[in-house]
Tab-separated table of C-alpha atoms in Angstrom:
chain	number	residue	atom	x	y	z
X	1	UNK	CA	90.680	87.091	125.436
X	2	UNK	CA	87.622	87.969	123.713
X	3	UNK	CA	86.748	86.684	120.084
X	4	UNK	CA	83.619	88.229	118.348
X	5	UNK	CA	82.679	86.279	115.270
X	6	UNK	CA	80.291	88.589	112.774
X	7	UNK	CA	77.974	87.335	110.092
X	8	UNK	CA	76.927	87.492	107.207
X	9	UNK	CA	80.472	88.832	105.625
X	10	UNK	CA	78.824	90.672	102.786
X	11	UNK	CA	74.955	91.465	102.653
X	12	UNK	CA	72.946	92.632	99.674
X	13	UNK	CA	69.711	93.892	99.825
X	14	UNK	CA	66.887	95.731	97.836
X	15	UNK	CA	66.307	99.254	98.938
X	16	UNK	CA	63.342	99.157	101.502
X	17	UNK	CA	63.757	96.042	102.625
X	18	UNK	CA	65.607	95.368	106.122
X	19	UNK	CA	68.747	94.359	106.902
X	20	UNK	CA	70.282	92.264	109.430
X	21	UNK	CA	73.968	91.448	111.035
X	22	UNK	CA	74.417	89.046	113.689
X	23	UNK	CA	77.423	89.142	115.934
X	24	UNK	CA	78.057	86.179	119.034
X	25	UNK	CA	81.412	87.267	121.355
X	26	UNK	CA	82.892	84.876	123.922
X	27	UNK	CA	83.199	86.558	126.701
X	28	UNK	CA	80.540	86.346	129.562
X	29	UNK	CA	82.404	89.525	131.342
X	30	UNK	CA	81.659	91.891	127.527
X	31	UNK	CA	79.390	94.609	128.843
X	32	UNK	CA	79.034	97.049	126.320
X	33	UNK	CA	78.351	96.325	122.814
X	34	UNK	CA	78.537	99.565	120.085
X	35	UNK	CA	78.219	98.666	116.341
X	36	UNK	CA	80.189	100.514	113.591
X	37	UNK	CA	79.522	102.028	110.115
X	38	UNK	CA	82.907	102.739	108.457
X	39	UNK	CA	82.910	103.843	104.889
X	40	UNK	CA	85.907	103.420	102.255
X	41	UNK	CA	89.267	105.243	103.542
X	42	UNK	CA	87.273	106.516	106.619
X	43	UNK	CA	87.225	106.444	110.294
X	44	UNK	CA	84.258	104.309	111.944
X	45	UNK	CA	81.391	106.023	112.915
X	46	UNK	CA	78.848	104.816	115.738
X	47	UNK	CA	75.417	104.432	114.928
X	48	UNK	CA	73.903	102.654	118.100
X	49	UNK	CA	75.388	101.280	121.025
X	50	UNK	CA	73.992	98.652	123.857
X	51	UNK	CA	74.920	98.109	127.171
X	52	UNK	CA	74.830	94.475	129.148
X	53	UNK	CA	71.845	95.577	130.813
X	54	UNK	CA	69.296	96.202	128.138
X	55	UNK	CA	68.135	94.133	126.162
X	56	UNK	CA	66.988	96.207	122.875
X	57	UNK	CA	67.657	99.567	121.967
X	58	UNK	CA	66.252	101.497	118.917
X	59	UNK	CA	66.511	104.462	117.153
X	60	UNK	CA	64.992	105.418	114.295
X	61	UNK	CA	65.670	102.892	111.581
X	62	UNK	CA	68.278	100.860	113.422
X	63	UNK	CA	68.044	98.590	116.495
X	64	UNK	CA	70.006	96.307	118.264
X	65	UNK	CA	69.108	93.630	120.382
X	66	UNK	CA	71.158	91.499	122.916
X	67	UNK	CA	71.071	88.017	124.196
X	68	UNK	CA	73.314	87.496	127.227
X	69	UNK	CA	72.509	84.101	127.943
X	70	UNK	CA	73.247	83.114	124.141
X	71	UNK	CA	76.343	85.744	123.809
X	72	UNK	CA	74.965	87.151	120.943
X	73	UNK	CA	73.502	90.275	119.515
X	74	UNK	CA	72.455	91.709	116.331
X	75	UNK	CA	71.954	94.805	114.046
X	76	UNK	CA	68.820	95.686	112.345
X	77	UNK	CA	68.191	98.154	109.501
X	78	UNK	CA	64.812	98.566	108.463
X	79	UNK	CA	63.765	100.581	105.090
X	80	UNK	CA	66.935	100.371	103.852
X	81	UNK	CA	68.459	103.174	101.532
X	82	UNK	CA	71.226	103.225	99.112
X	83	UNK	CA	73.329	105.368	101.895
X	84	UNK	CA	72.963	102.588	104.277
X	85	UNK	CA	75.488	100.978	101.874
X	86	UNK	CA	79.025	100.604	103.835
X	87	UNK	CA	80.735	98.303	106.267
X	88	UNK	CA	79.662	97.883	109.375
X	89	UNK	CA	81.267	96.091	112.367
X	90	UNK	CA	80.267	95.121	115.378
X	91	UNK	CA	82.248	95.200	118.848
X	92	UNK	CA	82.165	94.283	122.215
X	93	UNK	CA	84.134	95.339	125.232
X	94	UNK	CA	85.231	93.842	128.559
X	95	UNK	CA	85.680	97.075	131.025
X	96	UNK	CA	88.227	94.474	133.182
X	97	UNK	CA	90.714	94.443	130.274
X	98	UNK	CA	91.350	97.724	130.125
X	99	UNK	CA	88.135	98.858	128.017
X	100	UNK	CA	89.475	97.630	124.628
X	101	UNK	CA	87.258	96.771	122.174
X	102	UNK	CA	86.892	93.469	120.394
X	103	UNK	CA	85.601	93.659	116.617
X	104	UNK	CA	84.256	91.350	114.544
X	105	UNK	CA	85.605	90.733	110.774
X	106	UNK	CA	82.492	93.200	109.783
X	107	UNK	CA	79.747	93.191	107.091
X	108	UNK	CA	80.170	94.593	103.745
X	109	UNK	CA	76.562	95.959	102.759
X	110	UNK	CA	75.308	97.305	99.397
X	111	UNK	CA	71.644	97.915	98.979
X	112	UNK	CA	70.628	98.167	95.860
X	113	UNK	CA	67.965	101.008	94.757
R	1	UNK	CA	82.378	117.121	121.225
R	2	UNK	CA	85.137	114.332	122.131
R	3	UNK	CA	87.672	114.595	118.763
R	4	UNK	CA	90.386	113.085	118.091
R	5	UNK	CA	92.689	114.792	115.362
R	6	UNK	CA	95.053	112.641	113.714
R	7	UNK	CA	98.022	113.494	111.244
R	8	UNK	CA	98.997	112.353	108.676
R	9	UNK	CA	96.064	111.584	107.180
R	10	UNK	CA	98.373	109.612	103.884
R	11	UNK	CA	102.101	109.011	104.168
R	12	UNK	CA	104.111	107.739	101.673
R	13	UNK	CA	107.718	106.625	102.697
R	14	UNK	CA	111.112	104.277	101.505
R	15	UNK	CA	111.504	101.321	103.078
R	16	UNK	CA	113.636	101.848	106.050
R	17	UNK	CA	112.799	104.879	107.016
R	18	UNK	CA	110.511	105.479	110.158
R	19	UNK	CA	107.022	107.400	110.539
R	20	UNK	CA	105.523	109.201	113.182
R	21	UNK	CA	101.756	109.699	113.417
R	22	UNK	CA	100.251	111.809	115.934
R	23	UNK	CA	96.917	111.666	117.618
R	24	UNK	CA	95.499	114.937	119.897
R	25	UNK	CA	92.222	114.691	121.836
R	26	UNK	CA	91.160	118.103	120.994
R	27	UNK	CA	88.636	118.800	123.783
R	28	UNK	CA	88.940	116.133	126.281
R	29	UNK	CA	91.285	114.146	128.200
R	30	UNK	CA	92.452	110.575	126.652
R	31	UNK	CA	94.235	109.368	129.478
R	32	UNK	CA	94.222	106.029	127.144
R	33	UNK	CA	94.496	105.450	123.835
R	34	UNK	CA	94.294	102.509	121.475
R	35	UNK	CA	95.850	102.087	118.050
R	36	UNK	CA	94.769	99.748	115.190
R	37	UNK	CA	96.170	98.594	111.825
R	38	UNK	CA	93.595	97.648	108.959
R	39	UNK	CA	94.085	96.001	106.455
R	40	UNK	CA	92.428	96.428	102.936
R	41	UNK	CA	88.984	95.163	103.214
R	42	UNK	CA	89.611	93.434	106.789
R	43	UNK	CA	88.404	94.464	110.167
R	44	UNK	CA	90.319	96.512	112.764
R	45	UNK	CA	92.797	94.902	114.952
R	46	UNK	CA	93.655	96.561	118.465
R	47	UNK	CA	98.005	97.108	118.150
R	48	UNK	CA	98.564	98.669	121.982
R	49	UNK	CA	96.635	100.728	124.248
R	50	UNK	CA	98.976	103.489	125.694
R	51	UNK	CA	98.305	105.369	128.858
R	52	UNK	CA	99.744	108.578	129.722
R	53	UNK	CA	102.763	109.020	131.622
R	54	UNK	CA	103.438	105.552	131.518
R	55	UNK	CA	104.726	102.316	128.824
R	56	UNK	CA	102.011	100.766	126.451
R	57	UNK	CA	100.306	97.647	126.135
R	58	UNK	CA	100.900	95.682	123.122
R	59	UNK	CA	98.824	92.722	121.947
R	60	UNK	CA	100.669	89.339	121.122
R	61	UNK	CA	102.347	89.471	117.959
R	62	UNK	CA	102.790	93.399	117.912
R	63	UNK	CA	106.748	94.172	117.786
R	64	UNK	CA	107.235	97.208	120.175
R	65	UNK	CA	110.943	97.596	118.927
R	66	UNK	CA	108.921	98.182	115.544
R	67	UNK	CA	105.910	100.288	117.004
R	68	UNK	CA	107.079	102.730	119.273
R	69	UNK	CA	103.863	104.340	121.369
R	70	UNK	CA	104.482	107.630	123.110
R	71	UNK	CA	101.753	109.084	125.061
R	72	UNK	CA	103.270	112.006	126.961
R	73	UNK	CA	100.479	114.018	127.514
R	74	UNK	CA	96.798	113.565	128.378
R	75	UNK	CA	96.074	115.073	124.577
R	76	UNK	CA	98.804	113.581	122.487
R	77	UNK	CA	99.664	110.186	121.788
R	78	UNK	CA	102.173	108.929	118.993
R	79	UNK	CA	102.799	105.693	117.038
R	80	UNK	CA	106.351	105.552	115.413
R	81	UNK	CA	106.546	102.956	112.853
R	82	UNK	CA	110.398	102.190	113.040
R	83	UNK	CA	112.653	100.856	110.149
R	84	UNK	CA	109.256	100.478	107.786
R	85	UNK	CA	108.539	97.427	105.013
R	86	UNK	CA	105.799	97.559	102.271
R	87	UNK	CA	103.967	94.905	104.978
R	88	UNK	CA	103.142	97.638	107.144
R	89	UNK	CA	101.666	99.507	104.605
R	90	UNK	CA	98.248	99.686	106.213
R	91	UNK	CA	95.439	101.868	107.700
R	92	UNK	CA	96.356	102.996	111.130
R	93	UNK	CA	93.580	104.654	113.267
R	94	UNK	CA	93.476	105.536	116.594
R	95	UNK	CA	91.102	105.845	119.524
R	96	UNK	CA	89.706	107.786	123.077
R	97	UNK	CA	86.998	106.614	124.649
R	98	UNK	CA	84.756	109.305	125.580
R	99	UNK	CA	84.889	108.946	129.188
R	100	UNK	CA	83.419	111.938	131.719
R	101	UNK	CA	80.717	109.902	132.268
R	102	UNK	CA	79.415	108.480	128.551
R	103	UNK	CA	80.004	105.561	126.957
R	104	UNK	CA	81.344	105.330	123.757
R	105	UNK	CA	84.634	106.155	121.704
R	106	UNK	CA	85.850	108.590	119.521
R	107	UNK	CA	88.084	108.029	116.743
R	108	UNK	CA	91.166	109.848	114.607
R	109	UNK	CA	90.332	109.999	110.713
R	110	UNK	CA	93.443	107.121	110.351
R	111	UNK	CA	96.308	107.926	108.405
R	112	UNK	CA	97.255	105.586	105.379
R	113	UNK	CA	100.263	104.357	105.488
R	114	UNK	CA	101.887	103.644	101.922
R	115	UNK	CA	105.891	101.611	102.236
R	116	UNK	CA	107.478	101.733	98.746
């Protein structure tokens, strides 16, 4: 099945500055690739998705970009803010096994004003 | 649109005893569902998927004797956490995918689960 590994585990960072998460899966067949901000005691909220197909996506403060031929993408945060603090997780999905998604262990961020 | 209501949202109970926690797609059709436990500070881990109208999946190492998945409609689907321990005291959550065209899935608020 597929394994998604997620780094760094925790993250700190000085407001303004950026912040990044890198995620690598196993799967060749994962197609789509959403990332997760999930704060304390609550559900998981998107905040930008990829499919196999692109290659970057951005929106507004947050981008992701994916390497298919290293299996890995990553999650970008630029001008960080003290409400960008949370946990975020990354996940990937192989539509031939049913559409279940894969996470990884996830990112515990605190940016620091 | 594309919510997922999901009750209890905290449940005490004795050991022993079972709990049922509902999830409803409120304005869509979740032909499938997934459920997953988390556990304090840890990621989400995928229990079953269930499909309407007909038995679950369940990943290796799920008990299905101990999580019973019911997903008789195409807007309600139910884990039943049979004969519970304090170990499954957890943070169960499920989830739709959006479907009808868009990527992307919606989840229930999860419902802590608290064995004494």
């Amino acid at each position: 099945g597929e394994n998604v590994e997620q780094h760094p585990s925790t993250l700190s960072v000085q407001e303004g500055d950026s912040a990044v998460i890198k995620c690598t899966y196993s799967d060749s067949a994962s197609n789509y690739f959403p990332w997760y901000k999930q704060e304390l005691g609550k559900r998981p909220q998107l905040i930008i998705d990829i499919r196999s197909n692109v290659g970057e996506k951005k929106d507004q403060r947050i981008a992701v970009t994916l390497n298919k031929t290293a299996k890995h993408f990553s999650l970008h945060i630029t001008e960080t803010q003290p409400e960008d603090s949370a946990v975020y997780f990354c996940a990937a999905r192989i539509k031939a096994a049913g559409n279940k998604l894969t996470f990884g262990g996830g990112t515990r961020v605190l940016v620091k004003p | 649109g594309a919510v997922v209501s999901q009750h209890p949202s905290r449940v005490i109970c004795k050991s022993g005893t079972s709990v049922k926690i509902e999830c409803r797609s409120l304005d869509f059709q979740a032909t499938t569902m997934f459920w997953y436990r988390q556990f304090p500070k840890q990621s989400l881990m995928l229990m079953a998927t269930s499909n309407e109208g007909s038995k679950a999946t369940y990943e290796q190492g799920v008990e299905k004797d101990k999580f019973l998945i019911n997903h008789a409609s195409l807007t309600l689907s139910t884990l039943t956490v049979t004969s519970a321990h304090p170990e499954d005291s957890s943070f169960y959550i499920c989830s739709a995918r959006v479907g009808q065209g868009r990527e992307g899935y919606t989840f229930g608020s999860g419902t802590r689960l608290t064995v004494v």
